PDB file of C-alpha atoms in Angstrom:
ATOM      1  CA  MET A  18    -130.447-108.095  66.945  1.00 89.00           C
ATOM      2  CA  SER A  19    -129.233-104.553  66.357  1.00 96.00           C
ATOM      3  CA  GLY A  20    -125.996-102.689  65.949  1.00 98.00           C
ATOM      4  CA  ILE A  21    -125.494 -99.329  64.511  1.00 98.00           C
ATOM      5  CA  VAL A  22    -123.969 -97.527  61.506  1.00 98.00           C
ATOM      6  CA  ALA A  23    -119.898 -96.757  61.788  1.00 98.00           C
ATOM      7  CA  ALA A  24    -119.383 -95.128  58.212  1.00 98.00           C
ATOM      8  CA  VAL A  25    -121.160 -94.882  54.810  1.00 98.00           C
ATOM      9  CA  SER A  26    -118.859 -94.674  51.504  1.00 98.00           C
ATOM     10  CA  SER A  27    -119.825 -93.957  47.982  1.00 98.00           C
ATOM     11  CA  ASN A  28    -118.455 -93.698  44.802  1.00 97.00           C
ATOM     12  CA  GLY A  29    -119.436 -92.713  41.569  1.00 95.00           C
ATOM     13  CA  GLU A  30    -116.951 -93.766  39.240  1.00 93.00           C
ATOM     14  CA  TYR A  31    -115.111 -97.812  39.105  1.00 90.00           C
ATOM     15  CA  ALA A  32    -112.486 -98.175  42.167  1.00 90.00           C
ATOM     16  CA  PHE A  33    -111.936-100.591  44.459  1.00 90.00           C
ATOM     17  CA  THR A  34    -112.153 -98.113  47.615  1.00 95.00           C
ATOM     18  CA  LYS A  35    -114.794 -95.674  48.359  1.00 97.00           C
ATOM     19  CA  PRO A  36    -114.508 -92.108  49.934  1.00 98.00           C
ATOM     20  CA  ASN A  37    -116.458 -91.861  53.276  1.00 98.00           C
ATOM     21  CA  ARG A  38    -119.593 -89.617  52.997  1.00 98.00           C
ATOM     22  CA  ASP A  39    -121.300 -87.477  55.605  1.00 98.00           C
ATOM     23  CA  SER A  40    -124.704 -89.488  54.496  1.00 98.00           C
ATOM     24  CA  ILE A  41    -125.818 -91.575  51.543  1.00 98.00           C
ATOM     25  CA  THR A  42    -129.239 -91.594  50.020  1.00 98.00           C
ATOM     26  CA  LEU A  43    -131.032 -94.849  49.467  1.00 98.00           C
ATOM     27  CA  LEU A  44    -133.283 -95.311  46.157  1.00 98.00           C
ATOM     28  CA  ALA A  45    -135.897 -98.160  46.571  1.00 98.00           C
ATOM     29  CA  GLY A  46    -135.080-100.296  43.990  1.00 97.00           C
ATOM     30  CA  LEU A  47    -131.294 -98.979  42.946  1.00 97.00           C
ATOM     31  CA  GLY A  48    -128.891 -98.837  45.273  1.00 98.00           C
ATOM     32  CA  VAL A  49    -126.859 -96.050  46.787  1.00 98.00           C
ATOM     33  CA  GLU A  50    -127.433 -92.752  44.742  1.00 98.00           C
ATOM     34  CA  GLY A  51    -124.668 -91.628  42.683  1.00 97.00           C
ATOM     35  CA  ASP A  52    -122.546 -94.777  43.413  1.00 96.00           C
ATOM     36  CA  VAL A  53    -121.176 -96.763  40.010  1.00 94.00           C
ATOM     37  CA  HIS A  54    -122.818 -99.761  41.708  1.00 93.00           C
ATOM     38  CA  ALA A  55    -126.466 -98.303  41.866  1.00 95.00           C
ATOM     39  CA  GLY A  56    -128.943 -99.770  39.419  1.00 93.00           C
ATOM     40  CA  VAL A  57    -131.934-102.459  38.324  1.00 93.00           C
ATOM     41  CA  THR A  58    -129.684-104.895  36.458  1.00 92.00           C
ATOM     42  CA  VAL A  59    -125.959-105.833  37.366  1.00 86.00           C
ATOM     43  CA  LYS A  60    -123.522-103.154  37.487  1.00 84.00           C
ATOM     44  CA  HIS A  61    -120.534-105.460  38.756  1.00 76.00           C
ATOM     45  CA  ARG A  62    -117.932-105.548  36.005  1.00 72.00           C
ATOM     46  CA  SER A  63    -117.357-109.506  36.001  1.00 76.00           C
ATOM     47  CA  ARG A  64    -120.981-109.746  36.353  1.00 75.00           C
ATOM     48  CA  VAL A  65    -121.577-107.419  33.309  1.00 74.00           C
ATOM     49  CA  ALA A  66    -119.266-109.841  31.352  1.00 78.00           C
ATOM     50  CA  GLN A  67    -121.502-112.988  32.102  1.00 84.00           C
ATOM     51  CA  ASP A  68    -125.275-110.882  31.598  1.00 86.00           C
ATOM     52  CA  PRO A  69    -125.924-107.538  31.874  1.00 83.00           C
ATOM     53  CA  THR A  70    -129.590-108.551  32.199  1.00 89.00           C
ATOM     54  CA  GLN A  71    -128.908-110.409  35.620  1.00 90.00           C
ATOM     55  CA  PRO A  72    -131.044-108.496  38.267  1.00 93.00           C
ATOM     56  CA  ASN A  73    -128.582-106.642  40.682  1.00 93.00           C
ATOM     57  CA  LEU A  74    -128.643-108.538  43.954  1.00 95.00           C
ATOM     58  CA  ARG A  75    -125.251-106.184  45.027  1.00 94.00           C
ATOM     59  CA  GLN A  76    -127.313-102.925  45.537  1.00 97.00           C
ATOM     60  CA  VAL A  77    -125.566-102.121  48.437  1.00 98.00           C
ATOM     61  CA  HIS A  78    -122.684-103.701  50.045  1.00 97.00           C
ATOM     62  CA  LEU A  79    -122.376-103.936  54.143  1.00 98.00           C
ATOM     63  CA  ILE A  80    -118.761-105.293  56.188  1.00 98.00           C
ATOM     64  CA  HIS A  81    -119.316-105.034  59.709  1.00 98.00           C
ATOM     65  CA  GLU A  82    -116.354-102.948  61.509  1.00 98.00           C
ATOM     66  CA  GLU A  83    -115.095-105.982  63.423  1.00 98.00           C
ATOM     67  CA  LEU A  84    -113.775-107.584  60.249  1.00 97.00           C
ATOM     68  CA  PHE A  85    -111.269-104.199  60.594  1.00 98.00           C
ATOM     69  CA  ALA A  86    -109.847-105.233  64.073  1.00 96.00           C
ATOM     70  CA  GLU A  87    -109.570-108.765  63.161  1.00 96.00           C
ATOM     71  CA  VAL A  88    -107.363-108.087  59.907  1.00 97.00           C
ATOM     72  CA  GLY A  89    -105.761-105.344  61.706  1.00 97.00           C
ATOM     73  CA  GLU A  90    -104.311-107.960  64.473  1.00 97.00           C
ATOM     74  CA  GLU A  91    -103.163-110.046  61.491  1.00 97.00           C
ATOM     75  CA  GLY A  92    -100.960-106.967  59.896  1.00 97.00           C
ATOM     76  CA  PHE A  93    -103.626-105.724  57.332  1.00 98.00           C
ATOM     77  CA  PRO A  94    -105.042-101.847  58.212  1.00 98.00           C
ATOM     78  CA  VAL A  95    -108.118-101.459  56.871  1.00 98.00           C
ATOM     79  CA  ALA A  96    -110.233 -98.646  57.274  1.00 98.00           C
ATOM     80  CA  PRO A  97    -114.231 -97.810  56.547  1.00 98.00           C
ATOM     81  CA  GLY A  98    -114.732 -97.921  53.075  1.00 98.00           C
ATOM     82  CA  GLU A  99    -111.198 -99.154  51.872  1.00 97.00           C
ATOM     83  CA  LEU A 100    -112.888-102.748  50.812  1.00 96.00           C
ATOM     84  CA  GLY A 101    -115.431-101.203  48.901  1.00 95.00           C
ATOM     85  CA  GLU A 102    -118.387-101.161  51.202  1.00 97.00           C
ATOM     86  CA  ASN A 103    -120.979 -98.582  51.507  1.00 98.00           C
ATOM     87  CA  ILE A 104    -122.075 -99.190  55.123  1.00 98.00           C
ATOM     88  CA  THR A 105    -120.282-100.001  57.765  1.00 98.00           C
ATOM     89  CA  THR A 106    -121.754-101.471  60.714  1.00 98.00           C
ATOM     90  CA  ARG A 107    -120.980-102.068  64.294  1.00 98.00           C
ATOM     91  CA  GLY A 108    -122.538-104.602  66.513  1.00 98.00           C
ATOM     92  CA  ILE A 109    -124.509-107.101  64.665  1.00 98.00           C
ATOM     93  CA  ASP A 110    -123.439-109.933  63.564  1.00 97.00           C
ATOM     94  CA  LEU A 111    -124.092-109.779  59.343  1.00 98.00           C
ATOM     95  CA  LEU A 112    -122.338-112.710  58.391  1.00 97.00           C
ATOM     96  CA  GLY A 113    -125.143-114.735  60.635  1.00 96.00           C
ATOM     97  CA  LEU A 114    -128.084-113.103  59.170  1.00 97.00           C
ATOM     98  CA  SER A 115    -130.623-115.188  56.609  1.00 97.00           C
ATOM     99  CA  VAL A 116    -131.531-114.351  53.341  1.00 98.00           C
ATOM    100  CA  GLY A 117    -134.155-112.259  52.688  1.00 98.00           C
ATOM    101  CA  THR A 118    -133.499-110.139  56.296  1.00 98.00           C
ATOM    102  CA  LEU A 119    -134.880-106.674  56.456  1.00 98.00           C
ATOM    103  CA  LEU A 120    -132.368-104.381  57.982  1.00 98.00           C
ATOM    104  CA  ARG A 121    -133.961-100.985  59.183  1.00 98.00           C
ATOM    105  CA  ILE A 122    -131.631 -98.593  58.875  1.00 98.00           C
ATOM    106  CA  GLY A 123    -132.361 -94.962  60.888  1.00 97.00           C
ATOM    107  CA  ASP A 124    -135.710 -93.565  60.312  1.00 95.00           C
ATOM    108  CA  GLU A 125    -136.639 -94.718  56.870  1.00 97.00           C
ATOM    109  CA  ALA A 126    -134.566 -97.083  54.870  1.00 98.00           C
ATOM    110  CA  VAL A 127    -135.058-100.645  54.698  1.00 98.00           C
ATOM    111  CA  LEU A 128    -132.470-103.331  53.025  1.00 98.00           C
ATOM    112  CA  GLU A 129    -133.319-106.884  52.218  1.00 98.00           C
ATOM    113  CA  VAL A 130    -130.409-109.103  52.335  1.00 98.00           C
ATOM    114  CA  THR A 131    -129.014-111.225  49.463  1.00 98.00           C
ATOM    115  CA  GLY A 132    -126.071-113.182  50.300  1.00 97.00           C
ATOM    116  CA  LEU A 133    -122.421-112.603  51.059  1.00 97.00           C
ATOM    117  CA  ARG A 134    -119.994-111.145  49.221  1.00 94.00           C
ATOM    118  CA  ASN A 135    -117.997-112.847  46.915  1.00 88.00           C
ATOM    119  CA  PRO A 136    -114.542-111.505  47.228  1.00 86.00           C
ATOM    120  CA  CYS A 137    -112.453-111.062  43.960  1.00 82.00           C
ATOM    121  CA  LEU A 138    -108.283-110.767  43.944  1.00 83.00           C
ATOM    122  CA  GLN A 139    -108.565-106.822  43.733  1.00 89.00           C
ATOM    123  CA  ILE A 140    -108.475-107.325  47.515  1.00 94.00           C
ATOM    124  CA  ASP A 141    -104.667-108.331  47.310  1.00 93.00           C
ATOM    125  CA  ASN A 142    -103.787-105.721  44.890  1.00 92.00           C
ATOM    126  CA  PHE A 143    -105.287-103.684  47.783  1.00 94.00           C
ATOM    127  CA  GLN A 144    -103.222-105.048  50.394  1.00 96.00           C
ATOM    128  CA  GLU A 145    -101.207-108.006  49.451  1.00 96.00           C
ATOM    129  CA  GLY A 146    -101.951-111.272  51.513  1.00 96.00           C
ATOM    130  CA  LEU A 147    -106.051-109.708  52.511  1.00 97.00           C
ATOM    131  CA  LEU A 148    -107.726-111.887  50.519  1.00 96.00           C
ATOM    132  CA  LYS A 149    -106.665-114.929  52.228  1.00 95.00           C
ATOM    133  CA  GLN A 150    -107.830-112.720  55.533  1.00 95.00           C
ATOM    134  CA  VAL A 151    -111.236-112.458  54.471  1.00 96.00           C
ATOM    135  CA  VAL A 152    -111.661-115.834  52.707  1.00 94.00           C
ATOM    136  CA  GLY A 153    -110.757-118.939  54.305  1.00 89.00           C
ATOM    137  CA  ARG A 154    -112.169-122.532  55.156  1.00 91.00           C
ATOM    138  CA  ASP A 155    -113.501-123.748  58.443  1.00 91.00           C
ATOM    139  CA  GLU A 156    -112.702-126.888  60.066  1.00 93.00           C
ATOM    140  CA  ALA A 157    -114.600-128.992  57.819  1.00 94.00           C
ATOM    141  CA  GLY A 158    -112.792-127.447  54.398  1.00 93.00           C
ATOM    142  CA  ASN A 159    -115.856-125.182  53.721  1.00 91.00           C
ATOM    143  CA  ILE A 160    -115.337-122.114  52.622  1.00 92.00           C
ATOM    144  CA  VAL A 161    -116.030-119.299  54.688  1.00 93.00           C
ATOM    145  CA  ARG A 162    -116.611-115.407  53.363  1.00 95.00           C
ATOM    146  CA  LYS A 163    -115.982-112.728  55.783  1.00 96.00           C
ATOM    147  CA  ALA A 164    -116.106-109.601  53.577  1.00 96.00           C
ATOM    148  CA  GLY A 165    -119.626-108.547  54.098  1.00 97.00           C
ATOM    149  CA  ILE A 166    -122.920-109.059  52.772  1.00 98.00           C
ATOM    150  CA  MET A 167    -124.891-107.818  49.936  1.00 97.00           C
ATOM    151  CA  SER A 168    -128.349-105.949  49.882  1.00 98.00           C
ATOM    152  CA  ILE A 169    -131.273-104.564  48.107  1.00 98.00           C
ATOM    153  CA  VAL A 170    -132.805-101.405  48.863  1.00 98.00           C
ATOM    154  CA  LYS A 171    -136.785-102.188  49.682  1.00 98.00           C
ATOM    155  CA  GLU A 172    -137.218 -98.466  50.817  1.00 98.00           C
ATOM    156  CA  GLY A 173    -135.304 -95.910  50.250  1.00 98.00           C
ATOM    157  CA  GLY A 174    -133.949 -93.042  52.846  1.00 98.00           C
ATOM    158  CA  THR A 175    -130.850 -91.173  54.012  1.00 98.00           C
ATOM    159  CA  VAL A 176    -128.277 -93.257  55.827  1.00 98.00           C
ATOM    160  CA  ARG A 177    -125.601 -91.692  58.298  1.00 98.00           C
ATOM    161  CA  PRO A 178    -123.253 -92.383  60.477  1.00 98.00           C
ATOM    162  CA  GLY A 179    -124.766 -93.431  64.347  1.00 98.00           C
ATOM    163  CA  ASP A 180    -128.142 -94.493  63.223  1.00 98.00           C
ATOM    164  CA  ALA A 181    -129.723 -97.369  64.476  1.00 98.00           C
ATOM    165  CA  ILE A 182    -129.896-100.968  62.326  1.00 98.00           C
ATOM    166  CA  ARG A 183    -132.337-103.158  63.467  1.00 98.00           C
ATOM    167  CA  ALA A 184    -132.548-106.656  61.947  1.00 98.00           C
ATOM    168  CA  GLU A 185    -135.933-108.895  61.388  1.00 98.00           C
ATOM    169  CA  LEU A 186    -135.449-111.919  60.895  1.00 96.00           C
ATOM    170  CA  PRO A 187    -137.951-113.857  57.966  1.00 96.00           C
ATOM    171  CA  SER A 188    -140.250-116.327  59.191  1.00 94.00           C
ATOM    172  CA  GLY A 189    -139.664-119.792  58.703  1.00 90.00           C
ATOM    173  CA  PRO A 190    -136.410-121.844  58.881  1.00 93.00           C
ATOM    174  CA  HIS A 191    -132.903-119.710  58.809  1.00 92.00           C
ATOM    175  CA  ARG A 192    -131.292-119.768  55.251  1.00 94.00           C
ATOM    176  CA  ALA A 193    -127.821-119.418  55.274  1.00 93.00           C
ATOM    177  CA  LEU A 194    -126.533-116.733  52.951  1.00 96.00           C
ATOM    178  CA  GLU A 195    -124.630-117.590  49.920  1.00 95.00           C
ATOM    179  CA  ARG A 196    -122.552-115.896  47.499  1.00 92.00           C
ATOM    180  CA  VAL A 197    -124.657-113.482  45.171  1.00 91.00           C
TER     181      VAL A 197
END
């Protein structure tokens, strides 16, 4: 399974959106250099309030660009970085990956998929009604989260738009992504 990087984004200040960059640098065990969510322990405010010593399983946030087309058809224009992601992808089924999948990006960087982003009400503050577009229910009534995946940095490196993404599935049975 493979795809490409459509855009990269980071922000050194707490804000919902992240400006697009020409490149970002991933730091092993930390996240995106200079990004407010980089660190060994949790940085998301709600997680820090619960337990600031938790490991940071949300160092790098990825969203598939195809989601933007989907919500755009419903009247919600969204561009890369506007939902707070660090890496916008194209052509790879992020939501279908297994926990522990390695994403090799560009020449050096390696991410390990930890789970699904759990979208919050800030999405509706960005565009009212958008939260219902990225969180829904399937036919069986199960919650479906479509706002991307979270990962940790296993190997650092520079990531740029146009870089190739290669997914290496872990051995063993598929472990569906859950919210982290």
